[in-house]
Coordinates of N, CA and C in Angstrom, one line a residue:
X196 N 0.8 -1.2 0.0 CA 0.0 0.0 0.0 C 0.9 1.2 0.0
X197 N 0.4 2.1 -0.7 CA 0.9 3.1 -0.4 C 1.6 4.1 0.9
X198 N 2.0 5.0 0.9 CA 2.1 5.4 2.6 C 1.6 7.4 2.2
X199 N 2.3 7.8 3.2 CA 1.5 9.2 2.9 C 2.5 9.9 2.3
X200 N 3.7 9.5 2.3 CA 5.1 10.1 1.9 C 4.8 9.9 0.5
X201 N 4.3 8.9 -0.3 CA 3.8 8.6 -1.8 C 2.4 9.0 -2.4
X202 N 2.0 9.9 -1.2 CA 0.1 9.9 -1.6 C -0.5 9.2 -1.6
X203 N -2.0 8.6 -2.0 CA -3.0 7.9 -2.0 C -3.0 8.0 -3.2
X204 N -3.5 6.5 -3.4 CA -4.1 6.3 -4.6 C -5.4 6.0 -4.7
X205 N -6.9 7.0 -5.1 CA -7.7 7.0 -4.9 C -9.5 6.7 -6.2
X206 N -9.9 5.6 -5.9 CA -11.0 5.2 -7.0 C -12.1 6.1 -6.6
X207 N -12.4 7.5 -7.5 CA -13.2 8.1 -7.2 C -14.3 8.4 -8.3
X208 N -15.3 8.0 -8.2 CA -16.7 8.1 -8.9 C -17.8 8.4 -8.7
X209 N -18.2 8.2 -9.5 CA -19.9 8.4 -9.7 C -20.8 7.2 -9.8
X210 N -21.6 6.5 -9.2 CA -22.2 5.3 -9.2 C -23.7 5.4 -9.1
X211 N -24.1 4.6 -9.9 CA -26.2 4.3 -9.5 C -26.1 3.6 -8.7
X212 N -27.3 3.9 -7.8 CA -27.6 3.0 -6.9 C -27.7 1.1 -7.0
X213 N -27.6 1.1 -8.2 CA -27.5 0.0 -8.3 C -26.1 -0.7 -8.7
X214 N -25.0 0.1 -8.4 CA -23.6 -0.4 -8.5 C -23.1 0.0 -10.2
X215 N -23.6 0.7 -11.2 CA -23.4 0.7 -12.3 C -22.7 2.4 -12.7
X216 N -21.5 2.2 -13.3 CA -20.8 3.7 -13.6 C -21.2 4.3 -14.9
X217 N -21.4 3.9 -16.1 CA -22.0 3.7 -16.9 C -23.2 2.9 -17.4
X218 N -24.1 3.3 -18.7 CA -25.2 2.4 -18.8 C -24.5 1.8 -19.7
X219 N -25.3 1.0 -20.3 CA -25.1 -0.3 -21.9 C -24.4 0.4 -23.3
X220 N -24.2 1.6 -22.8 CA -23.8 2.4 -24.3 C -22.5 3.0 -23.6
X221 N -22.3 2.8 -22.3 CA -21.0 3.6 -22.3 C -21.0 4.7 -21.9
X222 N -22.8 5.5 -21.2 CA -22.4 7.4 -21.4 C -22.6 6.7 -20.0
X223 N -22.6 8.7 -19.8 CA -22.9 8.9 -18.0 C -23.9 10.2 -18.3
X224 N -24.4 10.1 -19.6 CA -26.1 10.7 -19.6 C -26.8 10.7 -18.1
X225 N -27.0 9.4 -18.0 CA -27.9 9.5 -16.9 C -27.3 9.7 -15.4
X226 N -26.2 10.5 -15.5 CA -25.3 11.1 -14.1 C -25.7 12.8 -14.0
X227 N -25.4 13.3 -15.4 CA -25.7 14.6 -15.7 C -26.9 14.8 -15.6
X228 N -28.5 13.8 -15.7 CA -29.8 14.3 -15.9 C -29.9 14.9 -14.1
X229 N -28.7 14.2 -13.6 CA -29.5 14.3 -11.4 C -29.1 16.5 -11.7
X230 N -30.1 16.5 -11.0 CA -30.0 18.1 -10.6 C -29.1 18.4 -9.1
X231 N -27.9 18.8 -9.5 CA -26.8 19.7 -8.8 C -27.0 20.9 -8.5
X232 N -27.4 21.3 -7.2 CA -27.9 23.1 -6.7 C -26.0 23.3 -7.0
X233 N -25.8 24.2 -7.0 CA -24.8 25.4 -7.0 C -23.5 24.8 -5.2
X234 N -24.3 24.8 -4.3 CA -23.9 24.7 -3.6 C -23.2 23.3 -2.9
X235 N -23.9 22.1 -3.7 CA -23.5 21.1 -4.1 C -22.3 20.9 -5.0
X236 N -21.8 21.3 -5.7 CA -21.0 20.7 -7.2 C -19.5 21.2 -6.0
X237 N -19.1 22.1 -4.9 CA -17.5 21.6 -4.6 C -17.7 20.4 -4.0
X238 N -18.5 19.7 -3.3 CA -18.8 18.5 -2.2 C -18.4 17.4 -3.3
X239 N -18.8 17.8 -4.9 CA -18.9 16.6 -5.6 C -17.9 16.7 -6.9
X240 N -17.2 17.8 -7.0 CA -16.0 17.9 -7.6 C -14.8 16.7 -7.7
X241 N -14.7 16.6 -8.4 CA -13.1 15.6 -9.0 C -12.1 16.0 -8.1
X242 N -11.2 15.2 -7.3 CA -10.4 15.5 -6.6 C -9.0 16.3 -7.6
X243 N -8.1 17.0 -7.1 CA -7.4 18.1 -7.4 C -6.0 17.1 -7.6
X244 N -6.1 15.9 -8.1 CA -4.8 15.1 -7.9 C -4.1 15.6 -9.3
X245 N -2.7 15.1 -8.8 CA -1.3 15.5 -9.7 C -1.5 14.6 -11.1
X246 N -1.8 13.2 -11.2 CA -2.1 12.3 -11.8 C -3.0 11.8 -11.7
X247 N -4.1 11.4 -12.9 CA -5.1 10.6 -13.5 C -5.2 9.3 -14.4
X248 N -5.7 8.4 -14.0 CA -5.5 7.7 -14.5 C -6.8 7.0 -14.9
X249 N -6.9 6.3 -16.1 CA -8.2 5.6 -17.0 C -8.0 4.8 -17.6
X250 N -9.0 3.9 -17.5 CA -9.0 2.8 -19.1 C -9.5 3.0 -20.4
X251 N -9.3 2.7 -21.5 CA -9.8 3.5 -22.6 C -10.9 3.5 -22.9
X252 N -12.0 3.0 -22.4 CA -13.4 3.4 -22.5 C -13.6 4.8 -22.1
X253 N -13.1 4.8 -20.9 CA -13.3 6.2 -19.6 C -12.4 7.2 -21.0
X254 N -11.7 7.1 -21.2 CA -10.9 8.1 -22.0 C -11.7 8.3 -23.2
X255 N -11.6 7.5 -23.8 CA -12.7 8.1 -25.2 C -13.9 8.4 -25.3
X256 N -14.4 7.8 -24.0 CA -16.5 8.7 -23.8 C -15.9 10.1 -23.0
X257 N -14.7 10.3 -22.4 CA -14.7 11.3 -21.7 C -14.3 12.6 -23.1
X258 N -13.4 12.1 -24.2 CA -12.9 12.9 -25.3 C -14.2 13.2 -26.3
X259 N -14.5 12.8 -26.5 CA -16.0 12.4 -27.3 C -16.8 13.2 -26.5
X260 N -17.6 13.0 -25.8 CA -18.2 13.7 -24.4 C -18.3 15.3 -24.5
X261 N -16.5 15.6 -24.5 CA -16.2 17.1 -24.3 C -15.8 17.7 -25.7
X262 N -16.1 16.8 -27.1 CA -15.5 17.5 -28.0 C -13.9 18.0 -28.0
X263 N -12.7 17.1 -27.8 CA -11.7 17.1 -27.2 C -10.6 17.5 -28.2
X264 N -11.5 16.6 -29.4 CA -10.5 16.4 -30.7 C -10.4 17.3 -31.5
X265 N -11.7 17.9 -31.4 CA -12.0 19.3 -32.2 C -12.1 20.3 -31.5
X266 N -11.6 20.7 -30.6 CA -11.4 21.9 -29.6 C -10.4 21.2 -28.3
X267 N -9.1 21.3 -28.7 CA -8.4 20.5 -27.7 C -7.9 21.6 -26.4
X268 N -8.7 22.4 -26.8 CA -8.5 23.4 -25.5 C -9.5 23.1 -24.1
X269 N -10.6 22.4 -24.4 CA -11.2 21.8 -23.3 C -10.9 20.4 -23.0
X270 N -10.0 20.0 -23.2 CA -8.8 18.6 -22.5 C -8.4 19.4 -22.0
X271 N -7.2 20.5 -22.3 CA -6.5 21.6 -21.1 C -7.5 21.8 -20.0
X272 N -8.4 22.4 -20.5 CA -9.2 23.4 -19.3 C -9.6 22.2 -18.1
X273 N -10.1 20.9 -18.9 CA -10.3 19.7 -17.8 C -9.2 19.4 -16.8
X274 N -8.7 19.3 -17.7 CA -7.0 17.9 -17.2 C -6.0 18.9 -16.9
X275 N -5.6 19.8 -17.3 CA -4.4 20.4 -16.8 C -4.6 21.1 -15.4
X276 N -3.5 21.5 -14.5 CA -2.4 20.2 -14.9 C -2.0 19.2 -14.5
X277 N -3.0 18.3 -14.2 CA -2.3 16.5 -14.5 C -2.1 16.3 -15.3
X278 N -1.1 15.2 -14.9 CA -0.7 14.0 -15.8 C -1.7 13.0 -16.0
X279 N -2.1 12.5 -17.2 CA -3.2 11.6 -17.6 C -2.2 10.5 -18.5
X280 N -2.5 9.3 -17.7 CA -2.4 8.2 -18.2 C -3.5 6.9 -18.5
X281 N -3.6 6.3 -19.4 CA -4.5 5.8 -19.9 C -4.1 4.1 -20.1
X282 N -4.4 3.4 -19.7 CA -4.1 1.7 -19.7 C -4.9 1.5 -21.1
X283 N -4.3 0.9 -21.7 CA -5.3 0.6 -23.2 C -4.2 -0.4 -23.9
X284 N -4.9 -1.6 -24.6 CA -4.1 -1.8 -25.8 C -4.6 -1.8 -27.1
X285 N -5.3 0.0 -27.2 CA -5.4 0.2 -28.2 C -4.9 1.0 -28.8
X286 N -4.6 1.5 -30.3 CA -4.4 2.6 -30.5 C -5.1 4.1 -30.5
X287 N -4.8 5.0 -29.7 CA -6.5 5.8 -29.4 C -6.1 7.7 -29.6
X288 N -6.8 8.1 -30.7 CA -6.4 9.5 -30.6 C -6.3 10.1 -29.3
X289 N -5.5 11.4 -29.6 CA -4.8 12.0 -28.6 C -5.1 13.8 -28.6
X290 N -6.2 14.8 -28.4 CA -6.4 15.7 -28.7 C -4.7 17.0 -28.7
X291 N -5.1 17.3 -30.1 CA -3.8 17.9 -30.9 C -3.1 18.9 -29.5
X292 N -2.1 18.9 -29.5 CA -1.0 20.0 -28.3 C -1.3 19.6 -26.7
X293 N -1.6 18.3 -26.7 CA -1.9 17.7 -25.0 C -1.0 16.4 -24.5
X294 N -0.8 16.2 -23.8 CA -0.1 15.1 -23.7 C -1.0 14.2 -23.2
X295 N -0.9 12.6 -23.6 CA -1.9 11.8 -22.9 C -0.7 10.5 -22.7
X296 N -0.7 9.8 -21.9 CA 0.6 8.5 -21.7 C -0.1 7.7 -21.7
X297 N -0.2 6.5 -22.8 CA -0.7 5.1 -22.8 C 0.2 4.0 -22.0
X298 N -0.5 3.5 -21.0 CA 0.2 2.7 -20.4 C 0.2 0.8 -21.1
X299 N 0.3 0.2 -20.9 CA -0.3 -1.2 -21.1 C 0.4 -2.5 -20.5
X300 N -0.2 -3.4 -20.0 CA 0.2 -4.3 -19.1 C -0.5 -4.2 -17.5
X301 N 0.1 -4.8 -17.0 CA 0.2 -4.9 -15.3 C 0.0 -3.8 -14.5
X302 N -1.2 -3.1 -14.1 CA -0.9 -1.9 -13.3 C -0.2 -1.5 -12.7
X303 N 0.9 -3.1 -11.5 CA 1.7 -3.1 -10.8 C 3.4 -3.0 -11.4
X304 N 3.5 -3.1 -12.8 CA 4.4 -2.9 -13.5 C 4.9 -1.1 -13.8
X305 N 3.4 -0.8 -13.6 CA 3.7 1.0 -13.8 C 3.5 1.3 -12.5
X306 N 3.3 1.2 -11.3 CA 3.5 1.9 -10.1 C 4.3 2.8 -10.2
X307 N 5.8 2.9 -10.3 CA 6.4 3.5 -10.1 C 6.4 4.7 -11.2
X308 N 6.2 4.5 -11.8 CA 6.4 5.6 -13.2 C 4.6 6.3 -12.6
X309 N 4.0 6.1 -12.0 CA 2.8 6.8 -11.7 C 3.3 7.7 -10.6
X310 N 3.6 6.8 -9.5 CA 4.2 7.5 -8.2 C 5.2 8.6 -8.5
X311 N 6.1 8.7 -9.4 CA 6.8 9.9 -9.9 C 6.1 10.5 -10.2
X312 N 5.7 10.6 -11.3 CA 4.7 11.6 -11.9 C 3.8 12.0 -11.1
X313 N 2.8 11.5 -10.2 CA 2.8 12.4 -8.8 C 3.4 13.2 -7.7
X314 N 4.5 13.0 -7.7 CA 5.6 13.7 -7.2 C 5.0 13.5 -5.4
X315 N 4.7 12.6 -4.9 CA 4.1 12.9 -3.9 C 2.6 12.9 -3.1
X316 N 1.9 13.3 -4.7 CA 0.9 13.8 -4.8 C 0.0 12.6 -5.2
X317 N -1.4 12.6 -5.2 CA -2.2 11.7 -4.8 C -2.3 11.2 -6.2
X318 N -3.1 10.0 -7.2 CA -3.3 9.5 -8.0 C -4.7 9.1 -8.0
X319 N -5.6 9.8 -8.6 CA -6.7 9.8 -9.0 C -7.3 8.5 -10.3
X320 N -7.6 7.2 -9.6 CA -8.1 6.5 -10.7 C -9.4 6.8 -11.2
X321 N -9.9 7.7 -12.1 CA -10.9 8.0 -12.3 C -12.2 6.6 -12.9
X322 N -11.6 5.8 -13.3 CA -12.5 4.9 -13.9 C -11.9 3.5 -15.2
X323 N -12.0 3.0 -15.4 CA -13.7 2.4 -14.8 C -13.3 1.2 -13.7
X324 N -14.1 0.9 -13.0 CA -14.2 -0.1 -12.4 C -12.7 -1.5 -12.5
X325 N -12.6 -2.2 -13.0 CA -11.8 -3.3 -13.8 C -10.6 -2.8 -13.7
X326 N -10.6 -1.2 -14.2 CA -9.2 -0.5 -13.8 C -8.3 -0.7 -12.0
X327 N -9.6 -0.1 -11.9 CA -9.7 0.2 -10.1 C -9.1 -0.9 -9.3
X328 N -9.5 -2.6 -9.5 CA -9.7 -3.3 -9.4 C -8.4 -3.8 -9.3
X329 N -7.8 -3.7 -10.9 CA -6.4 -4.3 -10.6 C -5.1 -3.1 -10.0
X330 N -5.6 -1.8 -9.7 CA -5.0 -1.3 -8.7 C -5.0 -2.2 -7.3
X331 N -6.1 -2.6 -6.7 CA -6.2 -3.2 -5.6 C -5.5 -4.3 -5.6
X332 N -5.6 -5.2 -6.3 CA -5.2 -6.9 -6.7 C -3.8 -6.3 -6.9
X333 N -2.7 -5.5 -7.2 CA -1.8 -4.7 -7.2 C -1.3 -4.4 -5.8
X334 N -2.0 -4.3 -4.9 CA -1.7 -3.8 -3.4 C -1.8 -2.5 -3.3
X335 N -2.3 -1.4 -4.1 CA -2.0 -0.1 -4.4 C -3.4 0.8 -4.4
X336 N -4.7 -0.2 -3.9 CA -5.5 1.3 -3.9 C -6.1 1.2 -2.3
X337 N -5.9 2.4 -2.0 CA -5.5 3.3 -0.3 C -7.5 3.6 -0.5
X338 N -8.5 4.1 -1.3 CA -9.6 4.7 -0.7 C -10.0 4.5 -1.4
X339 N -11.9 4.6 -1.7 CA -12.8 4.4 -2.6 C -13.7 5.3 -2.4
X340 N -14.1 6.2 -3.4 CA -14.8 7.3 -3.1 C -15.8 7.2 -3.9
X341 N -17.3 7.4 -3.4 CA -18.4 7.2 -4.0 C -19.3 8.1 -3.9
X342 N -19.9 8.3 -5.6 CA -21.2 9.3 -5.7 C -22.2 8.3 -5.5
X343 N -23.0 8.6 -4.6 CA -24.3 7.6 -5.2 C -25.5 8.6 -5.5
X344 N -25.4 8.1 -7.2 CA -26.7 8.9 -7.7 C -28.3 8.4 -7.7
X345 N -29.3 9.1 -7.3 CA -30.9 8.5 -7.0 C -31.0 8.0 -9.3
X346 N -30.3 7.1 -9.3 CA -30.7 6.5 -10.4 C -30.5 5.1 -10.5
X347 N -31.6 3.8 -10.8 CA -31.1 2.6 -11.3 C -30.8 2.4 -12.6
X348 N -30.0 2.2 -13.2 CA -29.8 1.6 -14.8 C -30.2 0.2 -14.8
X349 N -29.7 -0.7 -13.7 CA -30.3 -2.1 -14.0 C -29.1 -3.5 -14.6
X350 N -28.3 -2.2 -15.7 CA -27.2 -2.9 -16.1 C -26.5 -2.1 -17.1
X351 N -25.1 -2.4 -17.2 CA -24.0 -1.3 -17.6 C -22.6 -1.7 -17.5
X352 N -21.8 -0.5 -17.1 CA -20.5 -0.9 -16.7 C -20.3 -1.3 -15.0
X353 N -19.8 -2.4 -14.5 CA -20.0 -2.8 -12.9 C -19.2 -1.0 -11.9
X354 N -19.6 -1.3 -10.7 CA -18.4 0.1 -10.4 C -17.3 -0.6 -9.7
X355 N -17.5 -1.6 -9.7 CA -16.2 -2.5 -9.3 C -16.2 -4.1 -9.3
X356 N -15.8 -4.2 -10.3 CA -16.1 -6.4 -11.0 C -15.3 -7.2 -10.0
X357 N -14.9 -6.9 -9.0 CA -14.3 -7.8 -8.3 C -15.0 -8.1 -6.8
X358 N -14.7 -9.0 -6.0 CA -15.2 -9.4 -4.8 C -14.5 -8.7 -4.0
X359 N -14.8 -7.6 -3.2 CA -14.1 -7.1 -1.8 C -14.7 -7.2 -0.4
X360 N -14.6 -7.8 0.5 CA -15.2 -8.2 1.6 C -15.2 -7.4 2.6
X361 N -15.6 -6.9 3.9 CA -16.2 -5.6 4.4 C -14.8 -5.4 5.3
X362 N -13.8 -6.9 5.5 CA -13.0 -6.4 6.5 C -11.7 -5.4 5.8
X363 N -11.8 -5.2 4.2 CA -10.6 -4.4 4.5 C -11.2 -3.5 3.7
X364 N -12.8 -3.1 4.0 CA -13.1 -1.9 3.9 C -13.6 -1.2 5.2
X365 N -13.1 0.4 4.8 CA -13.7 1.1 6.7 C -14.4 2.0 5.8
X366 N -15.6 2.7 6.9 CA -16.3 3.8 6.2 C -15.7 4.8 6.9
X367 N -15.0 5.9 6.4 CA -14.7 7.1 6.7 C -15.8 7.8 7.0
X368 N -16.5 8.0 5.6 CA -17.3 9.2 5.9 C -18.8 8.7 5.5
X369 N -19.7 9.6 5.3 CA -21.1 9.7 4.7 C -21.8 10.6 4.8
X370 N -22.1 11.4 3.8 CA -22.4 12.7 3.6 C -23.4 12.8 2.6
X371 N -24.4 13.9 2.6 CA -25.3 13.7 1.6 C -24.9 15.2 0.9
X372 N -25.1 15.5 -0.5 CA -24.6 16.5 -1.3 C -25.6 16.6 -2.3
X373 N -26.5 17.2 -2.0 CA -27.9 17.7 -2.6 C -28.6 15.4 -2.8
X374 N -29.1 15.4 -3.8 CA -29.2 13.9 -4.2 C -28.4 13.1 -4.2
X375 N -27.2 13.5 -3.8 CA -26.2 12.3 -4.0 C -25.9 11.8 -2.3
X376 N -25.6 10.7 -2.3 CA -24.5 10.3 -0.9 C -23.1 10.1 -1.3
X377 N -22.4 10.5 -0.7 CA -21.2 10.4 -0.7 C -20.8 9.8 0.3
X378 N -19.8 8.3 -0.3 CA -19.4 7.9 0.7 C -17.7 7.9 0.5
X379 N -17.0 7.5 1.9 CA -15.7 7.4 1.7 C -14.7 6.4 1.9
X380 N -14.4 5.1 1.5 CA -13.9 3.7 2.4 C -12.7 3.9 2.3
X381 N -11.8 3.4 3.1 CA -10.2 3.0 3.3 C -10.0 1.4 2.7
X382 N -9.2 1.6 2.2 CA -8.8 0.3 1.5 C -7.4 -0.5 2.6
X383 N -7.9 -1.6 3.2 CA -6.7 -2.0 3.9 C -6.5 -3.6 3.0
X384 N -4.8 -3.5 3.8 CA -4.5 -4.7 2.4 C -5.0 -6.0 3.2

């Protein structure tokens, strides 16, 4: 596991009540339909990490999504300035004057080249699930941070395909942020 001298490495999302991060198509449409007051959106803001990290679904619904390829100035305005690295073994555009690092293989094989490039600083797995996943099976994810949105899909992308058992999860926190709960678990190894 990580220690504090290397940051946290942290799985933070958005989830339906029914455990699903995406629907059957891949969007997160039905994330954006929940109504956010004003007062709500810092409570539910993207954590401020050095480094990001995704699997290439998350990365190409996220580029697509924001019109990334044809106005690569809102990849900056999102992502900068992190470091965004992407686990894929595909070949996947890259919005023109940004940098994006494809990783591929063993999450536990790039630990260290992540932990640099955070300098310290925490590492944001933004998605999806399977990613998350083999962070942990890795020994490497420290917290799990959860939106839970008042929506069922039913079925989609899982928010985490693996079996985790309650003892080496703690609940930090639980907080409600307009319709959402927010929860916060510690990951012990």
């Amino acid at each position: 596991m990580s220690t504090t001298q290397t940051g946290r490495i942290v799985y933070e999302t958005a989830t339906s009540i029914d455990g699903w991060i995406a629907d059957q198509q891949n969007s997160l449409s039905w994330l954006f339909a929940v109504p956010i007051e004003e007062a709500d959106q810092a409570s539910l803001a993207p954590p401020a990490a050095p480094v990001q990290v995704m699997g290439s679904t998350t990365y190409l619904w996220v580029v697509e999504e924001m019109g990334a390829l044809e106005d690569p100035q809102k990849w900056s305005e999102a992502f900068a300035p992190a470091d965004v690295f992407v686990f894929t073994t595909r070949d996947l555009p890259v919005p023109e004057g940004t940098e994006v690092t494809f990783l591929s293989g063993d999450v536990a094989d790039h630990l260290g080249t992540l932990r640099t490039a955070a300098a310290g600083g925490d590492i944001w797995v933004v998605g999806g699930g399977d990613l998350a996943a083999q962070f942990l099976e890795a020994g490497a994810l420290d917290e799990i941070v959860l939106s839970v949105a008042p929506v069922m899909l039913g079925s989609g992308a899982p928010l985490f395909p693996r079996r985790l058992e309650a003892d080496r999860l703690t609940l930090v926190s639980a907080t409600q942020a307009g319709q959402f709960a927010r929860l916060v678990y510690r990951v012990t190894p």
